[in-house]
Every structure is written in structure tokens, then in C-alpha cells.
């Protein structure tokens, strides 16, 4: 494995851990708030959707940023040759 491939692997592995952490956090926080305010799961669903949307926005932003970095590296390699 070269350093670039390892960096990408670590980034995408961390994305998976983030999603698991968000799901677990939403479950416990949503359950607590639903019991406190007697909302029958509505807070859990709303919190889960908000976190999922935020996570997807972050993943898309990260992928665009990685693509831009890759394009800059490729153009600098072409300029060097």
C-alpha cells in the first residue's frame, strides 16, 4: 500500500465509525428525550433524520474536497513533466 491509498482507506473507515456513532448517539439521546417529553418516538426519528442529513452533507463535502486535491496533484505532476 502506498501512503495515498492508506490515507483514503483511513478516511473512509472513519466515515463508517462516524455513522455508527451517530446512530448509537441518536438512539440513546432520542430515547431519553422521547421518554422525557412523551413524544412516542418522534424526537428519535427527527434527530436521526437531522443527523443523517448532516452526515451525508459532510460526506459529499469531503468527497468533493478529496477530488479537488487529487485534480491539483495531477495538474502539478503534468506541469512538472
PDB file of N, CA and C in Angstrom:
ATOM      1  N   UNK A   1       0.839  -1.181   0.000  1.00  0.00           N
ATOM      2  CA  UNK A   1       0.000   0.000   0.000  1.00  0.00           C
ATOM      3  C   UNK A   1       0.878   1.236   0.000  1.00  0.00           C
ATOM      4  N   UNK A   2       0.532   2.186  -0.835  1.00  0.00           N
ATOM      5  CA  UNK A   2       1.265   3.440  -0.766  1.00  0.00           C
ATOM      6  C   UNK A   2       0.567   4.386   0.220  1.00  0.00           C
ATOM      7  N   UNK A   3       1.209   5.484   0.499  1.00  0.00           N
ATOM      8  CA  UNK A   3       0.699   6.412   1.524  1.00  0.00           C
ATOM      9  C   UNK A   3      -0.654   6.999   1.132  1.00  0.00           C
ATOM     10  N   UNK A   4      -0.839   7.286  -0.146  1.00  0.00           N
ATOM     11  CA  UNK A   4      -2.099   7.884  -0.608  1.00  0.00           C
ATOM     12  C   UNK A   4      -3.268   6.918  -0.434  1.00  0.00           C
ATOM     13  N   UNK A   5      -3.060   5.664  -0.791  1.00  0.00           N
ATOM     14  CA  UNK A   5      -4.119   4.667  -0.642  1.00  0.00           C
ATOM     15  C   UNK A   5      -4.452   4.459   0.830  1.00  0.00           C
ATOM     16  N   UNK A   6      -3.442   4.454   1.670  1.00  0.00           N
ATOM     17  CA  UNK A   6      -3.666   4.281   3.102  1.00  0.00           C
ATOM     18  C   UNK A   6      -4.443   5.458   3.681  1.00  0.00           C
ATOM     19  N   UNK A   7      -4.139   6.655   3.230  1.00  0.00           N
ATOM     20  CA  UNK A   7      -4.853   7.853   3.708  1.00  0.00           C
ATOM     21  C   UNK A   7      -6.326   7.783   3.335  1.00  0.00           C
ATOM     22  N   UNK A   8      -6.609   7.378   2.101  1.00  0.00           N
ATOM     23  CA  UNK A   8      -8.007   7.250   1.661  1.00  0.00           C
ATOM     24  C   UNK A   8      -8.731   6.171   2.449  1.00  0.00           C
ATOM     25  N   UNK A   9      -8.061   5.071   2.704  1.00  0.00           N
ATOM     26  CA  UNK A   9      -8.663   3.984   3.474  1.00  0.00           C
ATOM     27  C   UNK A   9      -9.023   4.461   4.879  1.00  0.00           C
ATOM     28  N   UNK A  10      -8.117   5.187   5.505  1.00  0.00           N
ATOM     29  CA  UNK A  10      -8.368   5.681   6.866  1.00  0.00           C
ATOM     30  C   UNK A  10      -9.531   6.658   6.872  1.00  0.00           C
ATOM     31  N   UNK A  11      -9.606   7.517   5.865  1.00  0.00           N
ATOM     32  CA  UNK A  11     -10.707   8.481   5.789  1.00  0.00           C
ATOM     33  C   UNK A  11     -12.044   7.765   5.671  1.00  0.00           C
ATOM     34  N   UNK A  12     -12.132   6.781   4.781  1.00  0.00           N
ATOM     35  CA  UNK A  12     -13.406   6.100   4.593  1.00  0.00           C
ATOM     36  C   UNK A  12     -13.750   5.180   5.753  1.00  0.00           C
ATOM     37  N   UNK A  13     -12.765   4.631   6.425  1.00  0.00           N
ATOM     38  CA  UNK A  13     -13.038   3.845   7.631  1.00  0.00           C
ATOM     39  C   UNK A  13     -13.596   4.747   8.727  1.00  0.00           C
ATOM     40  N   UNK A  14     -13.049   5.945   8.834  1.00  0.00           N
ATOM     41  CA  UNK A  14     -13.544   6.870   9.855  1.00  0.00           C
ATOM     42  C   UNK A  14     -14.974   7.310   9.561  1.00  0.00           C
ATOM     43  N   UNK A  15     -15.336   7.391   8.300  1.00  0.00           N
ATOM     44  CA  UNK A  15     -16.706   7.747   7.940  1.00  0.00           C
ATOM     45  C   UNK A  15     -17.678   6.698   8.478  1.00  0.00           C
ATOM     46  N   UNK A  16     -17.313   5.436   8.376  1.00  0.00           N
ATOM     47  CA  UNK A  16     -18.157   4.374   8.908  1.00  0.00           C
ATOM     48  C   UNK A  16     -18.314   4.456  10.411  1.00  0.00           C
ATOM     49  N   UNK A  17     -17.208   4.744  11.112  1.00  0.00           N
ATOM     50  CA  UNK A  17     -17.284   4.881  12.561  1.00  0.00           C
ATOM     51  C   UNK A  17     -18.137   6.083  12.956  1.00  0.00           C
ATOM     52  N   UNK A  18     -18.055   7.156  12.180  1.00  0.00           N
ATOM     53  CA  UNK A  18     -18.894   8.331  12.457  1.00  0.00           C
ATOM     54  C   UNK A  18     -20.367   7.969  12.364  1.00  0.00           C
ATOM     55  N   UNK A  19     -20.728   7.232  11.330  1.00  0.00           N
ATOM     56  CA  UNK A  19     -22.132   6.861  11.138  1.00  0.00           C
ATOM     57  C   UNK A  19     -22.617   5.982  12.285  1.00  0.00           C
ATOM     58  N   UNK A  20     -21.824   5.020  12.681  1.00  0.00           N
ATOM     59  CA  UNK A  20     -22.204   4.155  13.806  1.00  0.00           C
ATOM     60  C   UNK A  20     -22.359   4.991  15.076  1.00  0.00           C
ATOM     61  N   UNK A  21     -21.428   5.898  15.316  1.00  0.00           N
ATOM     62  CA  UNK A  21     -21.518   6.766  16.489  1.00  0.00           C
ATOM     63  C   UNK A  21     -22.766   7.631  16.468  1.00  0.00           C
ATOM     64  N   UNK A  22     -23.105   8.159  15.304  1.00  0.00           N
ATOM     65  CA  UNK A  22     -24.318   8.973  15.197  1.00  0.00           C
ATOM     66  C   UNK A  22     -25.567   8.149  15.469  1.00  0.00           C
ATOM     67  N   UNK A  23     -25.619   6.946  14.929  1.00  0.00           N
ATOM     68  CA  UNK A  23     -26.796   6.093  15.137  1.00  0.00           C
ATOM     69  C   UNK A  23     -26.958   5.758  16.612  1.00  0.00           C
ATOM     70  N   UNK A  24     -25.872   5.355  17.257  1.00  0.00           N
ATOM     71  CA  UNK A  24     -25.940   5.000  18.675  1.00  0.00           C
ATOM     72  C   UNK A  24     -26.300   6.230  19.516  1.00  0.00           C
ATOM     73  N   UNK A  25     -25.660   7.358  19.216  1.00  0.00           N
ATOM     74  CA  UNK A  25     -25.965   8.586  19.947  1.00  0.00           C
ATOM     75  C   UNK A  25     -27.409   9.020  19.775  1.00  0.00           C
ATOM     76  N   UNK A  26     -27.914   8.954  18.546  1.00  0.00           N
ATOM     77  CA  UNK A  26     -29.311   9.318  18.293  1.00  0.00           C
ATOM     78  C   UNK A  26     -30.258   8.374  19.010  1.00  0.00           C
ATOM     79  N   UNK A  27     -29.903   7.106  19.046  1.00  0.00           N
ATOM     80  CA  UNK A  27     -30.763   6.132  19.726  1.00  0.00           C
ATOM     81  C   UNK A  27     -30.906   6.465  21.201  1.00  0.00           C
ATOM     82  N   UNK A  28     -29.779   6.650  21.877  1.00  0.00           N
ATOM     83  CA  UNK A  28     -29.847   6.896  23.319  1.00  0.00           C
ATOM     84  C   UNK A  28     -30.416   8.271  23.650  1.00  0.00           C
ATOM     85  N   UNK A  29     -29.965   9.300  22.937  1.00  0.00           N
ATOM     86  CA  UNK A  29     -30.482  10.639  23.199  1.00  0.00           C
ATOM     87  C   UNK A  29     -31.957  10.738  22.819  1.00  0.00           C
ATOM     88  N   UNK A  30     -32.313  10.185  21.662  1.00  0.00           N
ATOM     89  CA  UNK A  30     -33.713  10.214  21.234  1.00  0.00           C
ATOM     90  C   UNK A  30     -34.609   9.450  22.187  1.00  0.00           C
ATOM     91  N   UNK A  31     -34.162   8.303  22.657  1.00  0.00           N
ATOM     92  CA  UNK A  31     -34.951   7.508  23.609  1.00  0.00           C
ATOM     93  C   UNK A  31     -35.158   8.289  24.903  1.00  0.00           C
ATOM     94  N   UNK A  32     -34.091   8.903  25.391  1.00  0.00           N
ATOM     95  CA  UNK A  32     -34.188   9.694  26.626  1.00  0.00           C
ATOM     96  C   UNK A  32     -35.174  10.858  26.455  1.00  0.00           C
ATOM     97  N   UNK A  33     -35.027  11.601  25.356  1.00  0.00           N
ATOM     98  CA  UNK A  33     -35.897  12.763  25.140  1.00  0.00           C
ATOM     99  C   UNK A  33     -37.341  12.353  24.871  1.00  0.00           C
ATOM    100  N   UNK A  34     -37.536  11.227  24.169  1.00  0.00           N
ATOM    101  CA  UNK A  34     -38.902  10.737  23.937  1.00  0.00           C
ATOM    102  C   UNK A  34     -39.590  10.359  25.245  1.00  0.00           C
ATOM    103  N   UNK A  35     -38.849   9.735  26.151  1.00  0.00           N
ATOM    104  CA  UNK A  35     -39.438   9.377  27.449  1.00  0.00           C
ATOM    105  C   UNK A  35     -39.714  10.625  28.280  1.00  0.00           C
ATOM    106  N   UNK A  36     -38.819  11.590  28.195  1.00  0.00           N
ATOM    107  CA  UNK A  36     -38.983  12.815  28.996  1.00  0.00           C
ATOM    108  C   UNK A  36     -40.186  13.636  28.531  1.00  0.00           C
ATOM    109  N   UNK A  37     -40.338  13.757  27.192  1.00  0.00           N
ATOM    110  CA  UNK A  37     -41.409  14.605  26.663  1.00  0.00           C
ATOM    111  C   UNK A  37     -42.609  13.816  26.151  1.00  0.00           C
ATOM    112  N   UNK A  38     -42.607  12.490  26.306  1.00  0.00           N
ATOM    113  CA  UNK A  38     -43.725  11.621  25.911  1.00  0.00           C
ATOM    114  C   UNK A  38     -44.122  11.834  24.446  1.00  0.00           C
ATOM    115  N   UNK A  39     -43.143  11.756  23.554  1.00  0.00           N
ATOM    116  CA  UNK A  39     -43.413  12.023  22.135  1.00  0.00           C
ATOM    117  C   UNK A  39     -43.516  10.753  21.284  1.00  0.00           C
ATOM    118  N   UNK A  40     -43.465   9.582  21.878  1.00  0.00           N
ATOM    119  CA  UNK A  40     -43.674   8.302  21.196  1.00  0.00           C
ATOM    120  C   UNK A  40     -42.741   8.094  20.000  1.00  0.00           C
ATOM    121  N   UNK A  41     -41.488   8.471  20.144  1.00  0.00           N
ATOM    122  CA  UNK A  41     -40.502   8.200  19.101  1.00  0.00           C
ATOM    123  C   UNK A  41     -40.289   9.310  18.087  1.00  0.00           C
ATOM    124  N   UNK A  42     -41.055  10.384  18.168  1.00  0.00           N
ATOM    125  CA  UNK A  42     -40.929  11.460  17.175  1.00  0.00           C
ATOM    126  C   UNK A  42     -39.589  12.185  17.284  1.00  0.00           C
ATOM    127  N   UNK A  43     -39.121  12.410  18.490  1.00  0.00           N
ATOM    128  CA  UNK A  43     -37.836  13.087  18.662  1.00  0.00           C
ATOM    129  C   UNK A  43     -36.712  12.202  18.130  1.00  0.00           C
ATOM    130  N   UNK A  44     -36.793  10.905  18.396  1.00  0.00           N
ATOM    131  CA  UNK A  44     -35.779   9.980  17.892  1.00  0.00           C
ATOM    132  C   UNK A  44     -35.733  10.014  16.365  1.00  0.00           C
ATOM    133  N   UNK A  45     -36.876   9.970  15.728  1.00  0.00           N
ATOM    134  CA  UNK A  45     -36.923   9.980  14.259  1.00  0.00           C
ATOM    135  C   UNK A  45     -36.393  11.307  13.719  1.00  0.00           C
ATOM    136  N   UNK A  46     -36.834  12.412  14.293  1.00  0.00           N
ATOM    137  CA  UNK A  46     -36.375  13.717  13.836  1.00  0.00           C
ATOM    138  C   UNK A  46     -34.883  13.911  14.046  1.00  0.00           C
ATOM    139  N   UNK A  47     -34.404  13.498  15.186  1.00  0.00           N
ATOM    140  CA  UNK A  47     -32.977  13.603  15.488  1.00  0.00           C
ATOM    141  C   UNK A  47     -32.160  12.716  14.547  1.00  0.00           C
ATOM    142  N   UNK A  48     -32.644  11.524  14.296  1.00  0.00           N
ATOM    143  CA  UNK A  48     -31.947  10.606  13.387  1.00  0.00           C
ATOM    144  C   UNK A  48     -31.887  11.169  11.977  1.00  0.00           C
ATOM    145  N   UNK A  49     -32.990  11.705  11.496  1.00  0.00           N
ATOM    146  CA  UNK A  49     -33.008  12.287  10.150  1.00  0.00           C
ATOM    147  C   UNK A  49     -32.077  13.485  10.045  1.00  0.00           C
ATOM    148  N   UNK A  50     -32.100  14.352  11.048  1.00  0.00           N
ATOM    149  CA  UNK A  50     -31.229  15.525  11.039  1.00  0.00           C
ATOM    150  C   UNK A  50     -29.762  15.114  11.034  1.00  0.00           C
ATOM    151  N   UNK A  51     -29.416  14.136  11.857  1.00  0.00           N
ATOM    152  CA  UNK A  51     -28.025  13.668  11.905  1.00  0.00           C
ATOM    153  C   UNK A  51     -27.618  12.991  10.605  1.00  0.00           C
ATOM    154  N   UNK A  52     -28.511  12.208  10.027  1.00  0.00           N
ATOM    155  CA  UNK A  52     -28.209  11.531   8.770  1.00  0.00           C
ATOM    156  C   UNK A  52     -28.007  12.537   7.641  1.00  0.00           C
ATOM    157  N   UNK A  53     -28.845  13.544   7.576  1.00  0.00           N
ATOM    158  CA  UNK A  53     -28.702  14.576   6.542  1.00  0.00           C
ATOM    159  C   UNK A  53     -27.387  15.333   6.736  1.00  0.00           C
ATOM    160  N   UNK A  54     -27.084  15.697   7.974  1.00  0.00           N
ATOM    161  CA  UNK A  54     -25.821  16.381   8.254  1.00  0.00           C
ATOM    162  C   UNK A  54     -24.619  15.520   7.897  1.00  0.00           C
ATOM    163  N   UNK A  55     -24.708  14.231   8.202  1.00  0.00           N
ATOM    164  CA  UNK A  55     -23.618  13.305   7.872  1.00  0.00           C
ATOM    165  C   UNK A  55     -23.437  13.193   6.361  1.00  0.00           C
ATOM    166  N   UNK A  56     -24.544  13.085   5.621  1.00  0.00           N
ATOM    167  CA  UNK A  56     -24.452  12.989   4.162  1.00  0.00           C
ATOM    168  C   UNK A  56     -23.854  14.255   3.548  1.00  0.00           C
ATOM    169  N   UNK A  57     -24.243  15.409   4.059  1.00  0.00           N
ATOM    170  CA  UNK A  57     -23.672  16.668   3.580  1.00  0.00           C
ATOM    171  C   UNK A  57     -22.170  16.683   3.824  1.00  0.00           C
ATOM    172  N   UNK A  58     -21.753  16.229   4.986  1.00  0.00           N
ATOM    173  CA  UNK A  58     -20.329  16.188   5.311  1.00  0.00           C
ATOM    174  C   UNK A  58     -19.574  15.220   4.400  1.00  0.00           C
ATOM    175  N   UNK A  59     -20.147  14.057   4.126  1.00  0.00           N
ATOM    176  CA  UNK A  59     -19.506  13.079   3.250  1.00  0.00           C
ATOM    177  C   UNK A  59     -19.368  13.641   1.834  1.00  0.00           C
ATOM    178  N   UNK A  60     -20.417  14.269   1.328  1.00  0.00           N
ATOM    179  CA  UNK A  60     -20.363  14.858  -0.020  1.00  0.00           C
ATOM    180  C   UNK A  60     -19.317  15.958  -0.066  1.00  0.00           C
ATOM    181  N   UNK A  61     -19.274  16.809   0.957  1.00  0.00           N
ATOM    182  CA  UNK A  61     -18.271  17.874   1.013  1.00  0.00           C
ATOM    183  C   UNK A  61     -16.863  17.284   1.021  1.00  0.00           C
ATOM    184  N   UNK A  62     -16.675  16.219   1.812  1.00  0.00           N
ATOM    185  CA  UNK A  62     -15.361  15.602   1.910  1.00  0.00           C
ATOM    186  C   UNK A  62     -14.950  14.976   0.571  1.00  0.00           C
ATOM    187  N   UNK A  63     -15.877  14.331  -0.103  1.00  0.00           N
ATOM    188  CA  UNK A  63     -15.558  13.723  -1.395  1.00  0.00           C
ATOM    189  C   UNK A  63     -15.190  14.779  -2.434  1.00  0.00           C
ATOM    190  N   UNK A  64     -15.913  15.892  -2.442  1.00  0.00           N
ATOM    191  CA  UNK A  64     -15.581  16.984  -3.370  1.00  0.00           C
ATOM    192  C   UNK A  64     -14.194  17.539  -3.072  1.00  0.00           C
ATOM    193  N   UNK A  65     -13.896  17.701  -1.791  1.00  0.00           N
ATOM    194  CA  UNK A  65     -12.590  18.215  -1.392  1.00  0.00           C
ATOM    195  C   UNK A  65     -11.467  17.257  -1.797  1.00  0.00           C
ATOM    196  N   UNK A  66     -11.692  15.975  -1.602  1.00  0.00           N
ATOM    197  CA  UNK A  66     -10.689  14.981  -1.996  1.00  0.00           C
ATOM    198  C   UNK A  66     -10.479  14.989  -3.506  1.00  0.00           C
ATOM    199  N   UNK A  67     -11.560  15.161  -4.250  1.00  0.00           N
ATOM    200  CA  UNK A  67     -11.456  15.211  -5.704  1.00  0.00           C
ATOM    201  C   UNK A  67     -10.664  16.444  -6.143  1.00  0.00           C
ATOM    202  N   UNK A  68     -10.906  17.577  -5.517  1.00  0.00           N
ATOM    203  CA  UNK A  68     -10.170  18.795  -5.847  1.00  0.00           C
ATOM    204  C   UNK A  68      -8.678  18.633  -5.561  1.00  0.00           C
ATOM    205  N   UNK A  69      -8.352  18.027  -4.437  1.00  0.00           N
ATOM    206  CA  UNK A  69      -6.951  17.802  -4.088  1.00  0.00           C
ATOM    207  C   UNK A  69      -6.299  16.883  -5.108  1.00  0.00           C
ATOM    208  N   UNK A  70      -7.009  15.834  -5.501  1.00  0.00           N
ATOM    209  CA  UNK A  70      -6.474  14.907  -6.494  1.00  0.00           C
ATOM    210  C   UNK A  70      -6.228  15.595  -7.831  1.00  0.00           C
ATOM    211  N   UNK A  71      -7.168  16.439  -8.246  1.00  0.00           N
ATOM    212  CA  UNK A  71      -7.015  17.169  -9.509  1.00  0.00           C
ATOM    213  C   UNK A  71      -5.827  18.114  -9.448  1.00  0.00           C
ATOM    214  N   UNK A  72      -5.632  18.786  -8.319  1.00  0.00           N
ATOM    215  CA  UNK A  72      -4.476  19.682  -8.173  1.00  0.00           C
ATOM    216  C   UNK A  72      -3.174  18.913  -8.233  1.00  0.00           C
ATOM    217  N   UNK A  73      -3.138  17.739  -7.589  1.00  0.00           N
ATOM    218  CA  UNK A  73      -1.931  16.926  -7.615  1.00  0.00           C
ATOM    219  C   UNK A  73      -1.631  16.434  -9.029  1.00  0.00           C
ATOM    220  N   UNK A  74      -2.670  16.030  -9.761  1.00  0.00           N
ATOM    221  CA  UNK A  74      -2.467  15.567 -11.134  1.00  0.00           C
ATOM    222  C   UNK A  74      -1.984  16.692 -12.038  1.00  0.00           C
ATOM    223  N   UNK A  75      -2.557  17.883 -11.860  1.00  0.00           N
ATOM    224  CA  UNK A  75      -2.132  19.005 -12.703  1.00  0.00           C
ATOM    225  C   UNK A  75      -0.708  19.435 -12.366  1.00  0.00           C
ATOM    226  N   UNK A  76      -0.320  19.350 -11.102  1.00  0.00           N
ATOM    227  CA  UNK A  76       1.059  19.704 -10.739  1.00  0.00           C
ATOM    228  C   UNK A  76       2.043  18.663 -11.267  1.00  0.00           C
ATOM    229  N   UNK A  77       1.629  17.399 -11.327  1.00  0.00           N
ATOM    230  CA  UNK A  77       2.508  16.364 -11.905  1.00  0.00           C
ATOM    231  C   UNK A  77       2.693  16.591 -13.401  1.00  0.00           C
ATOM    232  N   UNK A  78       1.625  17.020 -14.069  1.00  0.00           N
ATOM    233  CA  UNK A  78       1.704  17.296 -15.515  1.00  0.00           C
ATOM    234  C   UNK A  78       2.601  18.497 -15.768  1.00  0.00           C
ATOM    235  N   UNK A  79       2.519  19.499 -14.893  1.00  0.00           N
ATOM    236  CA  UNK A  79       3.348  20.699 -15.046  1.00  0.00           C
ATOM    237  C   UNK A  79       4.826  20.378 -14.821  1.00  0.00           C
ATOM    238  N   UNK A  80       5.096  19.428 -13.908  1.00  0.00           N
ATOM    239  CA  UNK A  80       6.494  19.046 -13.638  1.00  0.00           C
ATOM    240  C   UNK A  80       7.130  18.322 -14.818  1.00  0.00           C
ATOM    241  N   UNK A  81       6.318  17.596 -15.580  1.00  0.00           N
ATOM    242  CA  UNK A  81       6.853  16.836 -16.713  1.00  0.00           C
ATOM    243  C   UNK A  81       6.967  17.692 -17.905  1.00  0.00           C
TER     244      UNK A  81
END
